[in-house]
PDB file of C-alpha atoms in Angstrom:
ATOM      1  CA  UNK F   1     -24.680  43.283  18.863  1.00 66.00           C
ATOM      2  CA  UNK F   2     -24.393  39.469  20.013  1.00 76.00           C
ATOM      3  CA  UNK F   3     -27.010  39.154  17.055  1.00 82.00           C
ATOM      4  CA  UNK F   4     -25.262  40.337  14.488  1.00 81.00           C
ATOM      5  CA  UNK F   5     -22.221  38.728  15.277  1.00 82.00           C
ATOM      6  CA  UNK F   6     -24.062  35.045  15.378  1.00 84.00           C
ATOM      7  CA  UNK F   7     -25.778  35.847  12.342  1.00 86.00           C
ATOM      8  CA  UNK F   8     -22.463  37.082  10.484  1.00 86.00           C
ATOM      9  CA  UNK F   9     -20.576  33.280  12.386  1.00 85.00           C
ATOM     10  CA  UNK F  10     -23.277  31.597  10.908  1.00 87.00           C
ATOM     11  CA  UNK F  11     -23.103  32.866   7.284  1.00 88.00           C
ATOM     12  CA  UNK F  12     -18.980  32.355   7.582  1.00 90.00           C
ATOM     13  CA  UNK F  13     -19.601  29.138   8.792  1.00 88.00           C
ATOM     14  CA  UNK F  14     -22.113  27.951   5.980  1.00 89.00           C
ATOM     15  CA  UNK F  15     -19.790  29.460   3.070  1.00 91.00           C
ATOM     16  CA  UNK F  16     -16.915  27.537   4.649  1.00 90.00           C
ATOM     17  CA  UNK F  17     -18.544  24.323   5.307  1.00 89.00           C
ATOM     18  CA  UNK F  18     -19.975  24.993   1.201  1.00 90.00           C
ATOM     19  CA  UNK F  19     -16.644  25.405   0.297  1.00 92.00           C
ATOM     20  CA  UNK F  20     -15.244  22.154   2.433  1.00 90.00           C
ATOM     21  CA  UNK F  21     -18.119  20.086   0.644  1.00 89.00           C
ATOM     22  CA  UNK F  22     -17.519  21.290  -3.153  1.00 88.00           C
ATOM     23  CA  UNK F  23     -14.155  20.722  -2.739  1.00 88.00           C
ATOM     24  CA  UNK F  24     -14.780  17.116  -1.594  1.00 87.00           C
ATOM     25  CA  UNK F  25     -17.288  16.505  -4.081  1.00 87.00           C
ATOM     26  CA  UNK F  26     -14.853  17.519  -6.904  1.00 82.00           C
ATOM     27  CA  UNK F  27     -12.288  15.570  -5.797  1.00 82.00           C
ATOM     28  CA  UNK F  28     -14.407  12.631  -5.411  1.00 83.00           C
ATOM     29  CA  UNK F  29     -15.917  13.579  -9.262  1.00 84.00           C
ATOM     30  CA  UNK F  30     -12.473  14.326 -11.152  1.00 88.00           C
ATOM     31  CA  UNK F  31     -11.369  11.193 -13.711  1.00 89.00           C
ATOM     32  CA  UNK F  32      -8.808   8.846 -12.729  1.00 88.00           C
ATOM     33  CA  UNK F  33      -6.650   7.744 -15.657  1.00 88.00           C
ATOM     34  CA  UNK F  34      -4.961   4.123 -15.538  1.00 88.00           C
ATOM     35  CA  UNK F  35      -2.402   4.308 -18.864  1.00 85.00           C
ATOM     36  CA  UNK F  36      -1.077  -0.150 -19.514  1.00 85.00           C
ATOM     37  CA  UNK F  37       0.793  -1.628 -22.065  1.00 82.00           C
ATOM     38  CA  UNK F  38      -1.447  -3.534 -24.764  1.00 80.00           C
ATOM     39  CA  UNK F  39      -1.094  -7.152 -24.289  1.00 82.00           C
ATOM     40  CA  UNK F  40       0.239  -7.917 -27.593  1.00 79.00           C
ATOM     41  CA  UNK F  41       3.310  -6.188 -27.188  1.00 77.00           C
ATOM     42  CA  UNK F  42       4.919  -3.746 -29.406  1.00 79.00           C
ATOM     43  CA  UNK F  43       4.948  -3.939 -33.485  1.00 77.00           C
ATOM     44  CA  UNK F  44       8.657  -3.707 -34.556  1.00 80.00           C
ATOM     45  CA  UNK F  45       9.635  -3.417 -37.846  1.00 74.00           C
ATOM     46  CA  UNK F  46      13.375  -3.822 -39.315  1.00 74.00           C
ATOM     47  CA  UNK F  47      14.704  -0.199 -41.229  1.00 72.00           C
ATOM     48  CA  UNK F  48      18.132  -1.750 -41.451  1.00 71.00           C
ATOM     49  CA  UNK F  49      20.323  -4.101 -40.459  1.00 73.00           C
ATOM     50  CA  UNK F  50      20.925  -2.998 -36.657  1.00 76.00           C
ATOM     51  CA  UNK F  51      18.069  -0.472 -36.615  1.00 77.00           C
ATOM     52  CA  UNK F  52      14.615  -1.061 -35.784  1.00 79.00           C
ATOM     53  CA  UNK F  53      10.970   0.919 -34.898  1.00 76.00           C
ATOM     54  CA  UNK F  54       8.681  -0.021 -32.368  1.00 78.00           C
ATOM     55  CA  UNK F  55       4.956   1.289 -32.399  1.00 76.00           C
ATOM     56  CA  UNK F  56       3.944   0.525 -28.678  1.00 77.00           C
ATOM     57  CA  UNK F  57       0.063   0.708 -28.375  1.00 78.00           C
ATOM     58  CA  UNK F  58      -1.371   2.267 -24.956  1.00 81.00           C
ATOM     59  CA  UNK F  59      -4.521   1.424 -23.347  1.00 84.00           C
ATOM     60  CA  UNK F  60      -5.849   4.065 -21.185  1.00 86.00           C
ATOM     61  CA  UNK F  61      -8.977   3.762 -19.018  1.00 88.00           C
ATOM     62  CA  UNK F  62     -10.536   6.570 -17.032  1.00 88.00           C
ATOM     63  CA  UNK F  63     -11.648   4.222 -13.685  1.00 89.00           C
ATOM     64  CA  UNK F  64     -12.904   7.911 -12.262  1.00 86.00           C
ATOM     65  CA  UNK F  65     -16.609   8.757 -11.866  1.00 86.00           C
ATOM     66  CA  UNK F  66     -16.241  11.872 -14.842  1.00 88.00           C
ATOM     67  CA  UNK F  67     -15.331  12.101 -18.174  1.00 89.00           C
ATOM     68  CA  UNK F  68     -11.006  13.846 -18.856  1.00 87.00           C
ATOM     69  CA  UNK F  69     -12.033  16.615 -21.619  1.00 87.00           C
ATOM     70  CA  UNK F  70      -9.736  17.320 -24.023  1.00 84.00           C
ATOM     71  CA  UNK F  71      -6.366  14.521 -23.217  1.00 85.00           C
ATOM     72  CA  UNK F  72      -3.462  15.464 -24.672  1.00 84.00           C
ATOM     73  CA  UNK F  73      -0.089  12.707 -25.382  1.00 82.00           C
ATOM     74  CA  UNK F  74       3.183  13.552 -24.454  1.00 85.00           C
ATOM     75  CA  UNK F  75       6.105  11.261 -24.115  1.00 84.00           C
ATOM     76  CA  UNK F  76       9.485  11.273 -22.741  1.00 86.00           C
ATOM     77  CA  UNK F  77      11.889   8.672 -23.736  1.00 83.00           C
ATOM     78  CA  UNK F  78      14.433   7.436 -21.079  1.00 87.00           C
ATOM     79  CA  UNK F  79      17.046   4.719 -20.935  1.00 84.00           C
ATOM     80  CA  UNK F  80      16.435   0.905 -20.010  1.00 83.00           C
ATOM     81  CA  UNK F  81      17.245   2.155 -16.238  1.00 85.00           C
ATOM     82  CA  UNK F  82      14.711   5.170 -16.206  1.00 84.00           C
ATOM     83  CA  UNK F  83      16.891   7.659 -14.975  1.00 87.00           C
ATOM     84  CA  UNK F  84      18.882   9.476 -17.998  1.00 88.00           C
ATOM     85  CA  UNK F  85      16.570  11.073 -21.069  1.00 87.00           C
ATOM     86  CA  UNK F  86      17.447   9.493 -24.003  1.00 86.00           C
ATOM     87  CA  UNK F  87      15.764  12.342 -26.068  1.00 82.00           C
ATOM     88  CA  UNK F  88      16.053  15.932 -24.666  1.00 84.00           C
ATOM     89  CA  UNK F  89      12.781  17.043 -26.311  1.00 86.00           C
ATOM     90  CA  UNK F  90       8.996  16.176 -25.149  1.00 86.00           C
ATOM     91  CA  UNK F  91       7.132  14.657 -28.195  1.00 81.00           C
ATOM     92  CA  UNK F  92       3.578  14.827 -28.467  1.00 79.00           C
ATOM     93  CA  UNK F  93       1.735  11.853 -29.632  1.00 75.00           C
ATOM     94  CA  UNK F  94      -1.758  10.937 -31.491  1.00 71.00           C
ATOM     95  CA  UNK F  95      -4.684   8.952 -30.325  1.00 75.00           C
ATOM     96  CA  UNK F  96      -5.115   5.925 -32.765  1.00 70.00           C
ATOM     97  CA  UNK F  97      -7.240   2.739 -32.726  1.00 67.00           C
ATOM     98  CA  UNK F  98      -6.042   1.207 -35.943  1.00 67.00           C
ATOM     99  CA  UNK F  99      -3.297  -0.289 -37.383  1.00 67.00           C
ATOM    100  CA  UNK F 100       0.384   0.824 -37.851  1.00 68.00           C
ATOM    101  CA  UNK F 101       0.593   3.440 -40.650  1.00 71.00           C
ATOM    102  CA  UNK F 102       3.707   1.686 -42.433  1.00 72.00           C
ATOM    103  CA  UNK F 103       3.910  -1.847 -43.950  1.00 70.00           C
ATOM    104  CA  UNK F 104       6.159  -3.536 -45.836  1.00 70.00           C
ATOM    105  CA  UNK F 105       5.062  -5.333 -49.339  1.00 73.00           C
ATOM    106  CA  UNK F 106       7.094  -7.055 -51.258  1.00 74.00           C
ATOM    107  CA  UNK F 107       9.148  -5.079 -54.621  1.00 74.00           C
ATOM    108  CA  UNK F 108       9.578  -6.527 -57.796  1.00 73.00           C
ATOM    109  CA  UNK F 109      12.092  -4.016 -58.633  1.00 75.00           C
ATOM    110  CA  UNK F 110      14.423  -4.918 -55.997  1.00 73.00           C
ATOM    111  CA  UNK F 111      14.942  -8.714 -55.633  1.00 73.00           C
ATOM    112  CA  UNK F 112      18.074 -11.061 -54.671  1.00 74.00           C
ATOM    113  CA  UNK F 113      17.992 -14.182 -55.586  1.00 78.00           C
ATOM    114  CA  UNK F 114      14.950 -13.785 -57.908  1.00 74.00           C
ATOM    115  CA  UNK F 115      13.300 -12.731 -54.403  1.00 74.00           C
ATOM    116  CA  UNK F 116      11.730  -9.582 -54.106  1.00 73.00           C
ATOM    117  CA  UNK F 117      13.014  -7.489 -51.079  1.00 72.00           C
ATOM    118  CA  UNK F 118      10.300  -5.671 -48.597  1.00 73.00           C
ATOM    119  CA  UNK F 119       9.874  -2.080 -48.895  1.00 73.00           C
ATOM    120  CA  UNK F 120       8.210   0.252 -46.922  1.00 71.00           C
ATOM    121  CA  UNK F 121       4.789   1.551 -47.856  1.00 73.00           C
ATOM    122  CA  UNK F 122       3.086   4.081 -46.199  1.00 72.00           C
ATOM    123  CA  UNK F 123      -0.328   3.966 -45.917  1.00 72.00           C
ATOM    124  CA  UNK F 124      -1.417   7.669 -45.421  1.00 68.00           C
ATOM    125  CA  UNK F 125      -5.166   7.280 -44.626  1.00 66.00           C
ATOM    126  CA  UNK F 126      -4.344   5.125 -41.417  1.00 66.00           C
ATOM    127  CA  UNK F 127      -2.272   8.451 -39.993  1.00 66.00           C
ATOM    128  CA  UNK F 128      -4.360   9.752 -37.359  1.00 62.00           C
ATOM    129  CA  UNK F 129      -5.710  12.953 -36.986  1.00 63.00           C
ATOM    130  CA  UNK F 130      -6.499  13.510 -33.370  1.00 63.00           C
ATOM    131  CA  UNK F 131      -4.483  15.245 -30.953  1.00 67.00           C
ATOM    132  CA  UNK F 132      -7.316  15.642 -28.188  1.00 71.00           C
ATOM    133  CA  UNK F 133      -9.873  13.218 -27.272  1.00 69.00           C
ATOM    134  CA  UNK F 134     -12.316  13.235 -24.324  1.00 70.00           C
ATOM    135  CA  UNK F 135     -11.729  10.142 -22.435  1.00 78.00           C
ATOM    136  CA  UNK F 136     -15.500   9.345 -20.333  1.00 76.00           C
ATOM    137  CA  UNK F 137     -15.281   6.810 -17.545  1.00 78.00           C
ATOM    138  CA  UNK F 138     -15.930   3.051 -17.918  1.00 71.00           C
ATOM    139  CA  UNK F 139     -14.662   3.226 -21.773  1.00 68.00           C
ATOM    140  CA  UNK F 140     -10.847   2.362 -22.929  1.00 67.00           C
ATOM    141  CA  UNK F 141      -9.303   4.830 -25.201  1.00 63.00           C
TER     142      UNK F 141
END
């Protein structure tokens, strides 16, 4: 009987000390995301006199030892002191390396002074596409 019961304490004990070490290694494995500002600040264009856009561009490294499948962007939009949400609703975003979608060229069809007056031009082929995107350590997304 004292056999059976160490042989059944040592297959508990090797499961558990399995478990202990998976869990350890996965922790140690799982990506670590690090989401900054971009240097340059964000891009804001005029719509009228007192209101404006801002297109704020993210850099996001994964500093972790494995690559974060399938990243997802959603953003919550608070006021200057952080505390009260300015919008109720979460809105998801896109993952874009290129420019702004929107410029402003000049036109001739509205001018003051003989001037022509910016309008807005969107620029449909810079919209991005992807919602997801697999994020692999040691590369900025």
């Amino acid at each position: 009987m004292s056999n059976l019961l160490n042989w059944l304490a040592s297959i508990i004990g090797g499961l558990v000390a399995s478990l202990v070490a998976i869990v350890i290694w996965e922790k140690y494995r799982q990506p670590k995301l690090i989401i900054e500002l971009s240097k340059e600040g964000p891009s804001i264009q005029p719509l009228t006199v007192v209101a404006k856009r801002a297109f704020y561009h993210l850099l996001v490294k994964n500093i972790g030892k494995s690559p974060a499948y399938y990243c997802k962007i959603f953003m919550r939009f608070y006021d200057e002191k952080g505390i009260n949400q300015i919008i109720p609703e979460v809105i998801s975003g896109k993952w874009d390396r290129g420019p702004e979608p929107l410029i402003y060229a000049p036109d001739p069809h509205r001018t003051v002074n003989q001037q022509a007056l910016p309008m807005e031009v969107k620029q449909t082929f810079l919209i991005p596409y992807a919602e997801v995107l697999d994020i692999h350590n040691n590369i900025t997304a």
